[in-house]
PDB file of C-alpha atoms and ligand atoms in Angstrom:
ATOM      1  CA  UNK A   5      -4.082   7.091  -8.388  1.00  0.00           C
ATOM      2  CA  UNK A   6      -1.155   6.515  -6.386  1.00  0.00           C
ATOM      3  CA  UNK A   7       1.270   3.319  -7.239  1.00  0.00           C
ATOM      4  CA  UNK A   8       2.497   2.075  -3.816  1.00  0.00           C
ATOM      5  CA  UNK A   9       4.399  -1.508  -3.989  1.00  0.00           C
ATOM      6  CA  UNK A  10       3.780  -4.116  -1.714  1.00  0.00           C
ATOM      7  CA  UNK A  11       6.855  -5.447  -0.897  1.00  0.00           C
ATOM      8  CA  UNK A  12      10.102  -5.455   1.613  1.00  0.00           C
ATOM      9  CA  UNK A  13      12.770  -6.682  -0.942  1.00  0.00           C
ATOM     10  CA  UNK A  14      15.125  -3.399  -1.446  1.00  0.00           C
ATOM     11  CA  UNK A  15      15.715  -4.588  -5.429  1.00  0.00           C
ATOM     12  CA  UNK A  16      12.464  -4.478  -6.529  1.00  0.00           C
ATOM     13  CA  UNK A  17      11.686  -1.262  -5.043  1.00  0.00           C
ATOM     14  CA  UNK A  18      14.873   0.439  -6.531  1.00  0.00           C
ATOM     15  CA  UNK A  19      13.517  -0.924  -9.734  1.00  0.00           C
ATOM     16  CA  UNK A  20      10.059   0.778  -9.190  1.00  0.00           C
ATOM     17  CA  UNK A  21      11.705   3.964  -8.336  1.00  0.00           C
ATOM     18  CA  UNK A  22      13.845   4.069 -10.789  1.00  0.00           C
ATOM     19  CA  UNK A  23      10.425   3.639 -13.308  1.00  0.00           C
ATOM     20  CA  UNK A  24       9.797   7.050 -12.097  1.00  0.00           C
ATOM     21  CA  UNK A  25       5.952   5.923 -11.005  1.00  0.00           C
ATOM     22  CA  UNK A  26       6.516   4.986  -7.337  1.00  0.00           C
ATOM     23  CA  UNK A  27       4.406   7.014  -4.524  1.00  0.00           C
ATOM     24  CA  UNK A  28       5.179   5.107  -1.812  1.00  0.00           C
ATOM     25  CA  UNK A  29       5.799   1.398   0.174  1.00  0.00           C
ATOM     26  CA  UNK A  30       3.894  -1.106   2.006  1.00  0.00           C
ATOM     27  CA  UNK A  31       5.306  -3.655   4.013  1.00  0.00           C
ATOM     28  CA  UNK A  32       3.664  -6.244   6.450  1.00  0.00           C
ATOM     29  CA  UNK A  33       5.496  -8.820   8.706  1.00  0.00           C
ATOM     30  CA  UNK A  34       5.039 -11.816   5.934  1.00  0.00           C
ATOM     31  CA  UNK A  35       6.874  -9.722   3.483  1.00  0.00           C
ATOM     32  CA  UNK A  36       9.423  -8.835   5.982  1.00  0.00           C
ATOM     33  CA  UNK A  37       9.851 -12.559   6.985  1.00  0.00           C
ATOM     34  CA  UNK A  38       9.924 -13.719   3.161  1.00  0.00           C
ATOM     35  CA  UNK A  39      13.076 -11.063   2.980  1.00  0.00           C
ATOM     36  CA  UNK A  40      14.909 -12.691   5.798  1.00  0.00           C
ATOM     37  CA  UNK A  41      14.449  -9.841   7.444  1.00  0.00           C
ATOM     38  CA  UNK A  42      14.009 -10.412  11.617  1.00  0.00           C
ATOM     39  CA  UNK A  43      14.711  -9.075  14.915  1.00  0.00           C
ATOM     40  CA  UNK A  44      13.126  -5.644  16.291  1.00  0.00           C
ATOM     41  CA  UNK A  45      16.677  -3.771  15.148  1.00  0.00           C
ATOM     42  CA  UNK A  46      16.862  -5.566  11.840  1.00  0.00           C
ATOM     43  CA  UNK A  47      13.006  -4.795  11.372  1.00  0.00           C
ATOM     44  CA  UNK A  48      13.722  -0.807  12.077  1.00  0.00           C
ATOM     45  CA  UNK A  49      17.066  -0.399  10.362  1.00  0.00           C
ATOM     46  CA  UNK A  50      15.024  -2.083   7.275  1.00  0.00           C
ATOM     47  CA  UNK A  51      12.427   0.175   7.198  1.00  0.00           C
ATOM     48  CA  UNK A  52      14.679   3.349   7.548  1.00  0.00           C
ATOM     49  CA  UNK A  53      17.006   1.464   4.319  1.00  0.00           C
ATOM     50  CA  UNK A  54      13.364   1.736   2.480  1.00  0.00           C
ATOM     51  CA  UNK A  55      12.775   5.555   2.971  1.00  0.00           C
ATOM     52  CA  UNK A  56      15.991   6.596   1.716  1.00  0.00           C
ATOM     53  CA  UNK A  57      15.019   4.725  -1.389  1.00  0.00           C
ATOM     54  CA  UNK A  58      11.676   5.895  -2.272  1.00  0.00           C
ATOM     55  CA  UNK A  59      10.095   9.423  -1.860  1.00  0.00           C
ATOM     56  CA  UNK A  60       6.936   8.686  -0.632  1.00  0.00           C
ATOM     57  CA  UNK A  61       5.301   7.193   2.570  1.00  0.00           C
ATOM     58  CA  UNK A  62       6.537   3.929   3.830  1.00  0.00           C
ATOM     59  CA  UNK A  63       3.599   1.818   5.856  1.00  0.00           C
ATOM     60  CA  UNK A  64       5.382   0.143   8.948  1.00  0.00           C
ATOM     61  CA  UNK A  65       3.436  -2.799  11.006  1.00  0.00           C
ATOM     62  CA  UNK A  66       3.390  -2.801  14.500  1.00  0.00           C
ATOM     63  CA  UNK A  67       3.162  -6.386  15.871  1.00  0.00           C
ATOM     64  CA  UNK A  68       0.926  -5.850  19.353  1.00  0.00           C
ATOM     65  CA  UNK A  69      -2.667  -6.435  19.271  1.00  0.00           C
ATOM     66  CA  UNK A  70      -3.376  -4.220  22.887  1.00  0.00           C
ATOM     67  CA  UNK A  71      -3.863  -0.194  22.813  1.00  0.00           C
ATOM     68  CA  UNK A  72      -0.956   0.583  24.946  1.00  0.00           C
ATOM     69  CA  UNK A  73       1.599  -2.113  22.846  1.00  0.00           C
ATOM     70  CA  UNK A  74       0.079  -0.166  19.595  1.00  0.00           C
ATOM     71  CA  UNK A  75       1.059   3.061  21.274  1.00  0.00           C
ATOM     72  CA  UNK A  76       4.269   2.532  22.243  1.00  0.00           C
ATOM     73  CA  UNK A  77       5.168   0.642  18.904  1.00  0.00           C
ATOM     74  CA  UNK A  78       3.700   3.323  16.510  1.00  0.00           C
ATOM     75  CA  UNK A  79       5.461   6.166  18.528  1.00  0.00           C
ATOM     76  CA  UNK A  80       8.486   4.262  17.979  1.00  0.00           C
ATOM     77  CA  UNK A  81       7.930   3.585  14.637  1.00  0.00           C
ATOM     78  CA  UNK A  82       6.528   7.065  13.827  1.00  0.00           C
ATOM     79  CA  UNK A  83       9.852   8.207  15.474  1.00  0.00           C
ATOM     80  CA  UNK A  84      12.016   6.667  12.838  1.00  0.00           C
ATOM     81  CA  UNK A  85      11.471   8.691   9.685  1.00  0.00           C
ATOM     82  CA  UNK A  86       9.415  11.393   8.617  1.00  0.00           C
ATOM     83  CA  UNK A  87       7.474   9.398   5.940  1.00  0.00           C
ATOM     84  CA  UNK A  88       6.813   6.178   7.894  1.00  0.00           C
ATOM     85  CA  UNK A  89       2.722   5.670   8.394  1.00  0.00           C
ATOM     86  CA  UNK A  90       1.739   3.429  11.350  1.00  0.00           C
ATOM     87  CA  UNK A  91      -0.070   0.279  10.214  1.00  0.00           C
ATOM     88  CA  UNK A  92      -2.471  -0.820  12.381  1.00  0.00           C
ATOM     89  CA  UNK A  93      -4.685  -3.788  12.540  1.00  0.00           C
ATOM     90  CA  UNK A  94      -8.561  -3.492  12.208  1.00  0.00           C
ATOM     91  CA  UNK A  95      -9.685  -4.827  15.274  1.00  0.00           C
ATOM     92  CA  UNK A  96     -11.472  -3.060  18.271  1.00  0.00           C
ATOM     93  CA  UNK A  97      -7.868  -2.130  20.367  1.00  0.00           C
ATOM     94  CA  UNK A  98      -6.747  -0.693  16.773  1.00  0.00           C
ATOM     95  CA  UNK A  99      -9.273   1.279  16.108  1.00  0.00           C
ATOM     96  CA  UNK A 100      -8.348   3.138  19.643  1.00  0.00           C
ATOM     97  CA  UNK A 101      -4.833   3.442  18.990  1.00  0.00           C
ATOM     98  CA  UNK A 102      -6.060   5.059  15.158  1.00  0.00           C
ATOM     99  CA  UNK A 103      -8.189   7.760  16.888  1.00  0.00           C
ATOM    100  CA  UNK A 104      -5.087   8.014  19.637  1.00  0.00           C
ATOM    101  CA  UNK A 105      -2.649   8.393  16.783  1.00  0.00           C
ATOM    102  CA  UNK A 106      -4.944  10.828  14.590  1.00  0.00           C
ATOM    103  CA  UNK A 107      -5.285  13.580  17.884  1.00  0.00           C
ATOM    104  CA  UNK A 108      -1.601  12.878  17.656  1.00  0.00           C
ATOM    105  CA  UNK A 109      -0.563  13.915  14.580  1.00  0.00           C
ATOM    106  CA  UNK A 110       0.588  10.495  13.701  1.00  0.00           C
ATOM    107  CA  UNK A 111      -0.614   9.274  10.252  1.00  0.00           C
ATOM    108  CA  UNK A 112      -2.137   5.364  10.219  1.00  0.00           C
ATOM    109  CA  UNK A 113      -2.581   2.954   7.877  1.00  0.00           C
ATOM    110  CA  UNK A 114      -5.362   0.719   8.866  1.00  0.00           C
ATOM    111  CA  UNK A 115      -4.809  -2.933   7.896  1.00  0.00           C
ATOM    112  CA  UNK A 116      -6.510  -6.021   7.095  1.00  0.00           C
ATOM    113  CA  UNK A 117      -9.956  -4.606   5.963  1.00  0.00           C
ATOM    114  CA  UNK A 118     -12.489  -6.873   4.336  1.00  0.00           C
ATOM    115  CA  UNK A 119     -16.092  -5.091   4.643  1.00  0.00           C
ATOM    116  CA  UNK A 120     -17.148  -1.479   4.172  1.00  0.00           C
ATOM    117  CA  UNK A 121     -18.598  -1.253   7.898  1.00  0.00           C
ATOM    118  CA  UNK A 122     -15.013  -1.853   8.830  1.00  0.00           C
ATOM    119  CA  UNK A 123     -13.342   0.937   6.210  1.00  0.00           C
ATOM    120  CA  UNK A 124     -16.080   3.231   7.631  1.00  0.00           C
ATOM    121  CA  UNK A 125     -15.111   2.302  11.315  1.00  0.00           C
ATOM    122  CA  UNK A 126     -11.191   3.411  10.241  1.00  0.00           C
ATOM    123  CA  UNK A 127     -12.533   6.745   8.712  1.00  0.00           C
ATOM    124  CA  UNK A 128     -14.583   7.785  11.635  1.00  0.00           C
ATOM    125  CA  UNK A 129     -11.584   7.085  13.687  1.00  0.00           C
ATOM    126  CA  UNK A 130      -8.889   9.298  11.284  1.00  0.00           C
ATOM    127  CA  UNK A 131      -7.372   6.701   9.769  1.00  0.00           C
ATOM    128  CA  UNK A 132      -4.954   8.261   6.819  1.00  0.00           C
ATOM    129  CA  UNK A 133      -5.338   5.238   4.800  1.00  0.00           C
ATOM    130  CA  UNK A 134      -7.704   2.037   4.822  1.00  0.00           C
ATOM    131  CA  UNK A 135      -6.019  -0.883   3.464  1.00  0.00           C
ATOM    132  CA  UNK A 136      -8.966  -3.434   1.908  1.00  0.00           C
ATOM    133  CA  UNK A 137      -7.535  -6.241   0.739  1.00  0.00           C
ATOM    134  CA  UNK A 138      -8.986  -7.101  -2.528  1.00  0.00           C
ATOM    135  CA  UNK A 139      -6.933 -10.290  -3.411  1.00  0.00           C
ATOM    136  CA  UNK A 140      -8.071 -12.031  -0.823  1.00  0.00           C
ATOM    137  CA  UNK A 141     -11.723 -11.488  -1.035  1.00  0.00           C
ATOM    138  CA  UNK A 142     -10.984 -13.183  -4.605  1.00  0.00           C
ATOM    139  CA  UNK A 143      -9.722 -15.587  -2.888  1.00  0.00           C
ATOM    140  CA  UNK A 144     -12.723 -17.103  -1.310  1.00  0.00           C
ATOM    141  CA  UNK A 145     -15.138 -15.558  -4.177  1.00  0.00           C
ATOM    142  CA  UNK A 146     -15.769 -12.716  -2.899  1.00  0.00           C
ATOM    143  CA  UNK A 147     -15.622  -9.474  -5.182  1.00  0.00           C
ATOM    144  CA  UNK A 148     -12.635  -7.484  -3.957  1.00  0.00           C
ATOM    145  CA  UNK A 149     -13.469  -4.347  -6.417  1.00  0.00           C
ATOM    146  CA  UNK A 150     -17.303  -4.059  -5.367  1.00  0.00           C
ATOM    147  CA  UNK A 151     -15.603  -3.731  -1.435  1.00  0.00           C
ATOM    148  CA  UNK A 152     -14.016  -0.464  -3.333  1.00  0.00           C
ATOM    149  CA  UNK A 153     -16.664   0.630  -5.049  1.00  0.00           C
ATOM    150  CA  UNK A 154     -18.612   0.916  -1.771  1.00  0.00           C
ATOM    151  CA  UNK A 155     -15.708   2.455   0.027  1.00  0.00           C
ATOM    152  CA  UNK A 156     -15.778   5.041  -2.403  1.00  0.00           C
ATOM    153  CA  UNK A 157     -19.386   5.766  -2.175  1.00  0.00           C
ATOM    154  CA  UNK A 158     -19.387   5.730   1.600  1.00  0.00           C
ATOM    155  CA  UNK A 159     -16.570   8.533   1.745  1.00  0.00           C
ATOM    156  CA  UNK A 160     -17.633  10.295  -1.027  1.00  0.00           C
ATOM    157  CA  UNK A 161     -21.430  10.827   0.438  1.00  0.00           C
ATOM    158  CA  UNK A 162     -19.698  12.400   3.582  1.00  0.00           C
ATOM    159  CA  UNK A 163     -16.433  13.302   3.001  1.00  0.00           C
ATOM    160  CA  UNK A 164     -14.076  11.875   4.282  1.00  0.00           C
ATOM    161  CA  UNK A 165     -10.648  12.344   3.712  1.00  0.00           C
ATOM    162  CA  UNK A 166      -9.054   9.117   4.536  1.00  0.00           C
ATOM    163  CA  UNK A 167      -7.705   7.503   1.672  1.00  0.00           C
ATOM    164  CA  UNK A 168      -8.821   4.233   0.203  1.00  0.00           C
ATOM    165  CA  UNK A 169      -5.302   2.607  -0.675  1.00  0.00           C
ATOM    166  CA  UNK A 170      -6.207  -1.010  -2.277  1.00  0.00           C
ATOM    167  CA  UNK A 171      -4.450  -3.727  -0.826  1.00  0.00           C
ATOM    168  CA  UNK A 172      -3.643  -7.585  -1.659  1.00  0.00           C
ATOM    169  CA  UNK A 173      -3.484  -6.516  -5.464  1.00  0.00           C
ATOM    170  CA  UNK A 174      -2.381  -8.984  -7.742  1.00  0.00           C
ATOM    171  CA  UNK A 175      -2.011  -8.354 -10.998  1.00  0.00           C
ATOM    172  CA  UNK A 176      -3.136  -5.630 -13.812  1.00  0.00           C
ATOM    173  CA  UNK A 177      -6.517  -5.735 -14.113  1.00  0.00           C
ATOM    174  CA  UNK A 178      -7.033  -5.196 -10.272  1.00  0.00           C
ATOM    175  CA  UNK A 179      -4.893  -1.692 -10.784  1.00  0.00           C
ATOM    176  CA  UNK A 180      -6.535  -0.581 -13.360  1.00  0.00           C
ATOM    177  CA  UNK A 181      -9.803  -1.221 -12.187  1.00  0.00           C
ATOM    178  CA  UNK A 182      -9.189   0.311  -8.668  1.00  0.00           C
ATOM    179  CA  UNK A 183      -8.438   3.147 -11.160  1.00  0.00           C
ATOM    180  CA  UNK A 184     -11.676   3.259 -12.712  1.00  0.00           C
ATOM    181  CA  UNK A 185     -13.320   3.211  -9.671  1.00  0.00           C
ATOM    182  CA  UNK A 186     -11.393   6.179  -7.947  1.00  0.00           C
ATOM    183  CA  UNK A 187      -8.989   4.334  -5.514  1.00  0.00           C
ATOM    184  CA  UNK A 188      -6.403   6.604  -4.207  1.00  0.00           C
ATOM    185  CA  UNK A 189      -4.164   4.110  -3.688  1.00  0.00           C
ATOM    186  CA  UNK A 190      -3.282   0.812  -4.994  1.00  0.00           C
ATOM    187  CA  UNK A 191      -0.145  -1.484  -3.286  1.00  0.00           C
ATOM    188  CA  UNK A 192       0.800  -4.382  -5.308  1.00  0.00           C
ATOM    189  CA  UNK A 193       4.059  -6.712  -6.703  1.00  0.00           C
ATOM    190  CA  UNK A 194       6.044  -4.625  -8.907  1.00  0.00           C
ATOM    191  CA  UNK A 195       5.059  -7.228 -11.818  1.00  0.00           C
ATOM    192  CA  UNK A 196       1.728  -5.582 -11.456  1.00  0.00           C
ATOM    193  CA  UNK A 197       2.765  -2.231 -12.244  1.00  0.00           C
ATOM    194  CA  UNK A 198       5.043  -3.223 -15.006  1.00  0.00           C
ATOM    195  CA  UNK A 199       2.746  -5.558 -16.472  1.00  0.00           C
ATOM    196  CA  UNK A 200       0.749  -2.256 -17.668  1.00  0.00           C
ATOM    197  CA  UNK A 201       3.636  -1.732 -19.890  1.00  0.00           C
ATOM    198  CA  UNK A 202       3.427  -4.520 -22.005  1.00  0.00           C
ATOM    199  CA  UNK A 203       1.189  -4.492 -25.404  1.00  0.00           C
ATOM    200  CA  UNK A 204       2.032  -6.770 -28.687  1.00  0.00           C
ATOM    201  CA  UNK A 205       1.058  -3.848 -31.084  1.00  0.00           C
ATOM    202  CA  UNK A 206       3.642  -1.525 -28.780  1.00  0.00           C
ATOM    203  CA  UNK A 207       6.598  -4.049 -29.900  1.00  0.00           C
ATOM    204  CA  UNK A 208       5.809  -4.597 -33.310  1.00  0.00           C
ATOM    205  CA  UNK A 209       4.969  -0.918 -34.342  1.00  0.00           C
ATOM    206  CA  UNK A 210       8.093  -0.536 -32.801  1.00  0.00           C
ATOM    207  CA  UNK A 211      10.234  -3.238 -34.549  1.00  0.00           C
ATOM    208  CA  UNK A 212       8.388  -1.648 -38.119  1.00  0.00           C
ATOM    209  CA  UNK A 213       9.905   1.999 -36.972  1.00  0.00           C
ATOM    210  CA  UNK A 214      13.312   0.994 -36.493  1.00  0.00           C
ATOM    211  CA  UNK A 215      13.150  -1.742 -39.270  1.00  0.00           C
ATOM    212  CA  UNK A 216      12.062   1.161 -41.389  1.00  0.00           C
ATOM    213  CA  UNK A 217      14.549   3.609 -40.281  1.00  0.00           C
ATOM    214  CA  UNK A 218      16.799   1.715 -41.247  1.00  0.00           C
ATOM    215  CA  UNK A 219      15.624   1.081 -44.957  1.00  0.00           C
ATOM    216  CA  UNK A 220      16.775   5.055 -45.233  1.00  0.00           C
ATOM    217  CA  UNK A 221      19.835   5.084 -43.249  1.00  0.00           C
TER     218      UNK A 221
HETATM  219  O1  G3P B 317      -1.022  -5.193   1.121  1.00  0.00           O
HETATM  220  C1  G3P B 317      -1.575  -6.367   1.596  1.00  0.00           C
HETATM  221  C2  G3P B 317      -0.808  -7.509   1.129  1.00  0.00           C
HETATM  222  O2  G3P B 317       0.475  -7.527   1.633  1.00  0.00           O
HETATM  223  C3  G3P B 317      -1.468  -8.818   1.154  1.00  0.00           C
HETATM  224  O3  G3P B 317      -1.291  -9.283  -0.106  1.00  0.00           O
HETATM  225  O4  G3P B 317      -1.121 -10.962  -1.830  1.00  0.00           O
HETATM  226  O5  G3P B 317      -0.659 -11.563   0.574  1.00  0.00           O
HETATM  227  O6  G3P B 317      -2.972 -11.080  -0.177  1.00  0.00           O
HETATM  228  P1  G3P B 317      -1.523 -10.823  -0.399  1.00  0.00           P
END
């Protein structure tokens, strides 16, 4: 599975690079805004700063909700760096500009996805990624995971290639149960991924080693 962090703040995702684990970046406007980060130029020059940081694809929002808007956005977008993917909103216009960008050669990243008719919707279309968002189906008491587990089953029982890239993750146990269940992607805070560090019985069987090393040296 694929560690992506969800996140625009240049720090943190140095500090997930430099764990060696990182595949890639999501960003959405929120997480832009929460950086300080606005103004179309400001927006851009960011996401190009991100891409020389990390190896891996970078997702990149566009902000119109009409085909055309999407179009010209994405191609701009697209434009700026070989490993930016065009996000793209799930709603009826988006699902055009998907299929546009797919016969394209544009890779997308559909967005805001909350029910397996709407992943399937994305995959028909081409989408390179489908972005559930699992957090906040918790949110209102709705199982996020089962929305992957059917995802996966859908794709799997024809095929398709688009990747299921779990969004709105929160904390641990969401990664490593997108894991068991065969996401190909999970996007989340970077205390998520290095909370799967941590283990009491990892520090103190360390502190014996060295404590015991020491005894003989
Ligand atoms: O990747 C989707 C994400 O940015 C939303 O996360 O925590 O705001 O639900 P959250």
């Amino acid at each position: 599975m694929k560690f992506f962090i969800d996140t625009a703040n240049l720090d943190q995702i140095r500090e997930a690079q430099n764990l060696g684990v990182l595949d890639g970046v999501t960003t959405n406007p929120s997480l832009m805004a929460k950086e300080g980060i606005t103004g179309r130029n400001n927006i851009l020059k960011h996401y190009v700063d991100i891409c020389k940081i990390v190896d891996g694809d970078v997702s990149a929002e566009v902000i119109a909700t009409d085909f055309e808007g999407m179009v010209k956005e994405g191609e701009e977008l697209a434009e700026l760096h070989e490993q930016i993917v065009v996000k793209i909103p799930m709603i009826k216009e988006g699902v055009k500009a998907i299929k546009y960008f797919t016969d394209h050669g544009i890779r997308t990243n559909c967005t805001l996805v909350f029910s397996a008719g709407q992943a399937l919707l994305a995959a028909k279309a081409g989408a390179t990624y489908v972005s559930p968002f699992i957090g906040r189906l918790d949110d209102i008491s709705t199982d996020g995971l089962s929305l992957i587990a059917d995802i996966r089953l859908i794709y799997d029982n024809y095929g398709f290639e688009t990747q299921i890239l779990a969004a709105s993750v929160r904390h641990t146990m969401h990664v490593l149960e997108c894991a068991k269940i065969g996401a190909d992607v999970m996007t989340g805070p970077l205390s998520s991924i290095e909370g799967l560090l941590k283990h009491p019985l990892t520090d103190i069987g360390l502190a014996t080693f060295l404590a015991d090393y020491k005894k003989g040296n």
